[in-house]
XYZ file of N, CA and C in Angstrom:
489
model
N -1.432 -25.653 57.712
C -0.977 -24.630 57.503
C -1.455 -23.072 58.134
N -0.648 -22.244 58.654
C -1.096 -21.375 59.145
C -1.806 -20.575 58.443
N -2.773 -19.321 58.952
C -3.734 -18.407 58.595
C -2.935 -17.024 58.510
N -1.552 -16.872 58.596
C -0.973 -15.787 58.906
C -0.881 -15.041 57.425
N -1.528 -13.684 57.376
C -1.654 -12.997 56.305
C -0.324 -11.951 56.197
N 0.288 -11.712 57.424
C 1.624 -10.683 57.157
C 2.589 -11.541 57.738
N 3.616 -11.157 57.152
C 4.846 -11.667 57.578
C 5.955 -10.995 57.584
N 5.890 -9.958 58.267
C 7.079 -9.413 58.729
C 7.863 -9.633 59.728
N 9.033 -10.174 59.364
C 9.635 -11.183 60.471
C 10.836 -9.995 60.919
N 11.422 -10.260 62.480
C 12.039 -9.691 62.867
C 13.433 -10.510 63.430
N 14.472 -10.514 62.692
C 15.804 -11.078 63.079
C 16.517 -10.149 64.080
N 17.018 -10.641 65.100
C 17.944 -9.993 66.102
C 19.020 -10.875 66.339
N 20.430 -10.301 65.690
C 21.437 -10.558 66.141
C 22.375 -9.815 67.645
N 22.542 -10.510 68.618
C 22.909 -9.571 69.652
C 24.040 -9.847 69.925
N 24.920 -8.864 70.379
C 26.352 -8.697 70.922
C 27.413 -9.609 70.131
N 27.623 -9.372 68.819
C 28.481 -9.734 68.076
C 29.847 -9.483 68.365
N 30.840 -10.147 68.755
C 32.223 -9.743 69.104
C 32.880 -9.418 67.888
N 33.519 -8.574 67.924
C 34.617 -8.151 66.614
C 35.970 -7.307 67.108
N 37.048 -7.226 66.304
C 37.936 -6.306 66.853
C 38.102 -5.680 65.538
N 38.400 -4.192 65.595
C 38.616 -3.358 64.592
C 39.518 -1.933 65.034
N 39.841 -1.351 64.230
C 40.619 -0.230 64.405
C 39.701 0.987 64.588
N 39.439 1.627 65.548
C 38.535 2.958 65.780
C 39.165 3.702 66.743
N 39.102 4.964 66.325
C 39.658 6.059 66.949
C 40.667 6.927 66.517
N 41.014 7.922 66.917
C 42.188 8.796 66.554
C 43.467 9.049 67.427
N 43.633 8.468 68.219
C 44.691 8.151 68.942
C 45.701 7.294 68.373
N 46.879 7.670 68.674
C 48.177 6.502 67.930
C 47.633 5.206 68.505
N 47.572 4.852 69.718
C 47.432 3.305 70.099
C 46.280 3.182 69.416
N 45.188 3.746 69.476
C 43.860 3.094 69.285
C 43.966 2.646 67.372
N 44.997 3.629 66.601
C 45.043 3.230 65.252
C 46.137 1.994 64.927
N 46.665 1.590 66.212
C 47.718 0.910 66.028
C 47.395 -0.681 66.389
N 46.617 -0.353 67.621
C 45.637 -1.708 67.986
C 44.576 -2.035 67.799
N 44.098 -3.233 67.324
C 42.535 -3.279 67.238
C 41.643 -3.146 68.560
N 40.651 -2.296 68.517
C 39.643 -2.655 69.630
C 38.603 -3.378 69.882
N 38.358 -3.880 70.845
C 37.057 -5.004 71.012
C 35.707 -4.006 70.886
N 35.207 -4.647 69.915
C 33.600 -3.963 69.447
C 32.677 -4.819 69.442
N 31.377 -4.515 70.066
C 30.446 -5.350 69.958
C 29.265 -4.848 69.254
N 28.661 -5.813 68.053
C 27.738 -5.117 67.152
C 26.432 -6.355 67.419
N 25.389 -5.217 67.405
C 23.900 -5.483 67.732
C 23.252 -5.215 66.447
N 22.206 -6.263 65.607
C 21.389 -5.852 64.703
C 20.168 -6.126 64.882
N 18.902 -5.566 64.483
C 17.866 -5.903 64.218
C 17.496 -5.796 62.458
N 17.080 -6.677 62.185
C 16.584 -7.014 60.695
C 15.405 -7.145 60.697
N 14.694 -6.682 59.680
C 13.059 -6.867 59.517
C 13.015 -7.009 57.674
N 12.166 -7.936 57.365
C 11.814 -8.313 56.190
C 10.700 -9.046 56.022
N 9.933 -9.142 54.764
C 8.922 -9.667 54.413
C 8.805 -11.258 54.252
N 8.783 -12.142 55.337
C 8.970 -13.399 55.228
C 7.627 -14.488 54.989
N 6.743 -13.606 54.478
C 5.582 -14.604 54.044
C 5.903 -15.757 53.239
N 6.707 -15.526 52.055
C 7.027 -16.403 51.153
C 7.830 -17.370 52.145
N 8.748 -17.458 52.730
C 9.636 -18.293 53.717
C 8.883 -19.119 54.651
N 7.955 -18.512 55.191
C 6.989 -19.192 55.904
C 5.753 -20.004 55.464
N 5.143 -19.643 53.946
C 4.192 -20.420 53.317
C 5.133 -21.740 52.910
N 6.367 -21.659 52.568
C 7.120 -22.546 51.636
C 8.152 -23.288 52.801
N 8.202 -22.799 53.648
C 9.139 -23.307 54.537
C 10.830 -23.580 53.974
N 10.665 -22.197 53.190
C 12.054 -22.181 52.168
C 13.036 -21.057 52.854
N 14.201 -21.872 53.144
C 15.407 -21.470 53.646
C 15.734 -20.037 52.721
N 15.737 -20.674 51.244
C 16.340 -19.386 50.210
C 15.042 -17.971 50.140
N 13.988 -18.062 50.664
C 13.318 -17.113 50.642
C 13.542 -16.285 52.067
N 14.280 -16.644 52.961
C 14.263 -16.292 54.079
C 15.830 -15.429 54.376
N 16.042 -14.350 55.186
C 17.455 -13.361 55.175
C 18.264 -14.730 55.798
N 19.333 -14.907 55.014
C 20.453 -15.636 55.690
C 21.356 -14.746 56.597
N 21.059 -15.007 57.990
C 21.796 -13.888 58.895
C 23.248 -13.953 58.791
N 23.839 -15.564 58.673
C 25.076 -15.798 58.503
C 25.769 -14.836 57.446
N 25.363 -14.722 56.199
C 25.585 -14.026 55.037
C 25.617 -12.731 55.505
N 24.874 -12.105 56.087
C 24.856 -10.659 56.999
C 26.351 -10.435 57.387
N 26.383 -11.265 58.643
C 27.428 -11.187 59.455
C 28.750 -11.300 58.411
N 28.737 -12.384 57.807
C 30.083 -12.543 56.881
C 30.488 -11.338 56.037
N 29.301 -10.283 55.628
C 29.303 -8.972 55.006
C 30.279 -7.989 56.053
N 29.785 -8.361 56.929
C 30.256 -6.897 57.918
C 31.856 -7.489 58.533
N 31.974 -8.613 58.483
C 33.145 -9.295 59.378
C 34.517 -8.363 58.750
N 34.744 -8.762 57.181
C 35.723 -8.068 56.829
C 36.048 -6.912 56.878
N 34.816 -5.876 56.758
C 34.720 -4.389 56.715
C 35.476 -3.782 58.221
N 35.041 -4.682 59.324
C 35.120 -4.138 60.524
C 36.654 -4.560 60.759
N 37.147 -5.542 60.508
C 38.571 -5.869 60.877
C 39.506 -5.677 60.086
N 39.293 -4.960 58.789
C 40.254 -4.471 58.071
C 40.465 -3.363 57.787
N 39.209 -2.312 58.160
C 39.170 -0.961 57.376
C 39.546 -0.409 58.802
N 39.969 1.127 58.592
C 40.126 1.838 59.782
C 39.212 3.264 59.899
N 38.736 3.398 60.937
C 37.413 4.284 61.345
C 38.177 5.131 62.800
N 37.712 6.805 61.955
C 38.234 7.602 63.731
C 37.087 7.630 64.254
N 35.877 7.249 63.762
C 34.305 7.553 64.495
C 33.294 6.247 64.388
N 33.099 6.036 65.388
C 31.793 4.981 65.711
C 30.569 5.315 64.910
N 30.346 6.424 64.620
C 29.492 7.041 63.789
C 29.704 6.346 62.227
N 30.964 6.694 61.978
C 31.248 6.340 60.243
C 31.130 4.602 60.232
N 31.658 4.028 61.341
C 32.022 2.328 61.287
C 30.443 2.141 61.265
N 29.414 2.600 61.989
C 28.143 2.083 62.178
C 27.161 2.634 60.746
N 27.661 3.904 60.363
C 27.212 4.118 58.739
C 27.773 3.020 57.662
N 28.508 2.775 57.383
C 29.280 1.795 56.594
C 28.536 0.311 56.825
N 28.448 0.193 58.109
C 27.953 -1.358 58.149
C 26.511 -1.613 57.857
N 25.503 -0.253 58.253
C 24.280 -0.523 57.836
C 23.921 -0.172 56.308
N 25.210 0.430 55.483
C 25.022 0.119 54.327
C 24.901 -0.963 53.767
N 26.169 -1.667 54.056
C 26.313 -3.413 53.798
C 25.134 -4.040 54.047
N 24.462 -3.827 55.411
C 23.023 -4.794 55.684
C 22.175 -4.356 54.480
N 21.877 -2.898 54.321
C 20.759 -2.486 53.311
C 21.185 -3.024 51.910
N 22.362 -3.643 51.608
C 22.578 -4.303 50.185
C 21.724 -5.466 50.049
N 21.416 -5.968 51.115
C 20.612 -7.437 51.312
C 18.870 -6.552 50.928
N 18.351 -6.844 49.527
C 17.344 -6.020 48.980
C 16.012 -6.714 49.785
N 16.156 -7.708 50.346
C 14.928 -8.208 51.058
C 14.769 -7.524 52.540
N 15.673 -7.276 52.844
C 15.874 -6.368 54.163
C 14.999 -4.962 54.150
N 13.781 -4.724 54.932
C 13.238 -3.378 54.520
C 13.502 -2.578 56.018
N 14.089 -3.070 56.731
C 14.276 -2.322 58.129
C 15.537 -2.824 58.809
N 16.333 -2.060 58.926
C 17.486 -2.326 60.021
C 18.059 -1.300 60.868
N 18.218 -1.858 62.094
C 19.057 -1.065 63.152
C 20.357 -1.722 63.284
N 21.341 -0.863 63.633
C 22.556 -1.424 64.045
C 23.111 -0.343 65.374
N 23.437 -1.168 66.307
C 24.149 -0.653 67.557
C 25.678 -1.134 67.439
N 26.560 -0.237 67.219
C 28.281 -0.495 67.479
C 28.524 0.020 68.881
N 29.116 -0.870 69.624
C 29.508 -0.454 70.816
C 31.342 -0.770 70.896
N 31.757 0.330 71.425
C 33.419 0.221 71.724
C 33.432 -0.327 73.238
N 33.919 -1.265 73.417
C 34.218 -1.920 74.760
C 35.216 -1.100 75.562
N 35.076 -0.876 76.808
C 35.844 0.107 77.731
C 36.564 1.325 76.934
N 35.821 1.934 76.388
C 36.111 3.401 75.602
C 36.338 4.419 76.896
N 35.674 4.313 77.830
C 35.857 5.336 78.808
C 36.122 4.744 80.263
N 36.560 5.209 81.080
C 36.939 4.796 82.508
C 35.306 4.717 82.921
N 35.030 3.522 83.895
C 33.820 3.419 84.717
C 32.698 3.007 83.656
N 32.872 2.552 82.533
C 31.881 2.193 81.434
C 32.055 1.000 80.816
N 31.065 0.307 80.632
C 31.220 -0.970 79.936
C 31.636 -0.741 78.350
N 30.897 0.264 78.089
C 31.013 0.757 76.502
C 30.323 2.050 76.122
N 31.024 2.542 75.019
C 30.312 3.705 74.398
C 29.532 2.996 72.883
N 28.558 3.400 73.038
C 27.642 2.922 71.570
C 27.169 4.188 70.779
N 26.699 3.714 69.512
C 26.207 4.463 68.408
C 24.982 3.797 67.651
N 23.970 4.009 67.356
C 22.814 3.301 67.142
C 22.014 4.000 65.854
N 22.288 3.346 64.855
C 21.610 4.178 63.352
C 20.638 3.021 62.741
N 19.722 3.805 62.462
C 18.574 2.823 61.537
C 18.669 3.135 60.324
N 17.756 2.457 59.356
C 17.555 2.678 58.166
C 16.284 1.865 57.835
N 15.392 2.320 56.776
C 14.421 1.833 56.245
C 14.058 1.826 54.964
N 13.552 0.927 54.430
C 13.324 0.890 53.038
C 11.920 1.006 52.551
N 11.099 1.673 52.136
C 9.823 2.119 51.961
C 9.279 1.713 50.662
N 9.925 0.919 49.893
C 9.080 0.296 48.711
C 8.645 -0.968 48.395
N 8.497 -1.531 49.724
C 8.224 -2.917 49.514
C 6.703 -2.859 49.483
N 5.775 -3.545 48.460
C 4.303 -3.245 48.598
C 3.469 -3.992 49.760
N 4.123 -5.037 50.319
C 3.555 -5.726 51.424
C 3.648 -4.850 52.711
N 4.749 -4.179 52.911
C 4.667 -3.217 53.994
C 4.774 -1.961 53.852
N 4.067 -1.482 52.945
C 4.406 -0.074 52.722
C 2.528 0.326 52.568
N 2.300 1.613 52.982
C 1.066 2.257 52.817
C 1.535 3.580 52.232
N 1.156 3.504 51.048
C 1.652 4.976 50.002
C 0.427 5.937 50.467
N -0.722 5.437 50.718
C -1.583 7.018 51.515
C -1.017 7.701 52.610
N -0.663 6.774 53.825
C -0.357 7.426 54.729
C 1.140 7.723 54.944
N 1.941 7.170 53.752
C 3.456 7.245 53.764
C 3.903 6.271 54.846
N 3.557 5.040 55.440
C 4.095 4.504 56.890
C 4.587 3.415 56.225
N 5.307 2.769 56.749
C 5.846 1.370 56.381
C 5.615 0.643 57.671
N 5.217 -0.515 57.483
C 4.982 -1.746 58.576
C 5.910 -1.683 59.349
N 7.279 -1.678 59.010
C 8.331 -1.744 59.990
C 8.261 -0.593 61.213
N 7.938 0.492 60.563
C 7.780 1.514 61.838
C 6.888 1.294 62.687
N 5.533 0.826 62.062
C 4.638 0.520 63.229
C 4.832 -0.431 64.062
N 5.750 -1.545 63.744
C 6.103 -2.698 64.776
C 7.071 -2.031 65.768
N 8.039 -1.133 65.300
C 8.995 -0.757 65.986
C 8.566 0.333 67.180
N 7.485 0.860 66.860
C 6.647 2.189 67.565
C 5.803 1.217 68.543
N 5.220 -0.037 68.230
C 4.390 -0.715 69.375
C 5.211 -1.361 70.409
N 6.600 -1.384 70.224
C 7.487 -1.841 71.256
C 7.183 -1.434 72.420
N 7.746 -2.241 73.562
C 7.136 -1.745 75.173
C 8.579 -0.782 75.191
N 7.639 0.288 76.205
C 8.956 1.235 76.557
C 8.959 1.185 78.172
N 9.896 0.552 78.783
C 9.802 0.134 80.027
C 8.310 -0.532 80.698
N 7.962 -1.344 79.920
C 6.458 -1.591 80.340
C 5.491 -1.120 80.112
N 5.587 0.223 79.395
C 4.467 0.845 78.719
C 4.392 0.869 77.234
N 3.394 0.476 76.664
C 3.259 -0.040 75.383
C 2.938 1.359 74.367
N 3.652 1.971 73.797
C 3.477 3.126 72.887
C 2.154 2.545 71.655
N 1.361 3.230 71.387
C 0.579 2.804 70.262
C 0.646 3.833 69.071
N 0.646 3.206 67.899
C 0.290 4.008 66.664
C -1.077 3.822 66.159
N -1.513 4.855 66.143
C -3.164 4.924 65.844
C -3.272 4.827 64.457
N -2.072 5.066 63.792
C -2.232 4.510 61.786
C -1.659 3.481 61.848
N -1.319 2.577 62.677
C -0.796 1.179 62.231
C -1.818 0.416 61.828
N -3.165 0.448 62.251
C -4.435 -0.381 61.710
C -4.603 -0.054 60.208
N -3.767 0.908 59.544
C -4.185 1.195 58.055
C -3.127 0.592 57.222
N -2.055 -0.122 58.139
C -1.127 -0.635 57.114
C -1.588 -1.692 55.954
N -0.983 -1.764 55.049
C -1.311 -2.925 54.395
C -0.761 -3.936 54.409
N -1.330 -5.202 54.478
C -0.772 -6.652 55.258
C -0.575 -7.658 54.127
């Protein structure tokens, strides 16, 4: 068994293809548009890791299954609204402490691959990943420490996070 004491895991679902009604023009509302959705989900995986227990992990298939009918059956004027509603559905999974969603509409403009909107949400009440003194969640520290074009941004307060 590993001596890992903190278990904030990141799940990435990349380039999920869907079709949905998005836009304000008559043709956009009559015909489904090609969409691509990417998600980053973070959750406290210590129990899942310690017990090798799938029931303690985030079931990413269930997350995708919650999104698909919403995209395929509802109508949206704005990518922002679609992203907001999908992010809300993701955050209904109580074990998820941080989520980022990117919704792309393919071939929305000439000479582009896509137009996209990205939204994030975080839950800051999980005691394993939240430091009340500083008001910082572990998910923030992990996100802020991601590489930025080869340069690492540091978070001087990340060392004070509860683990």
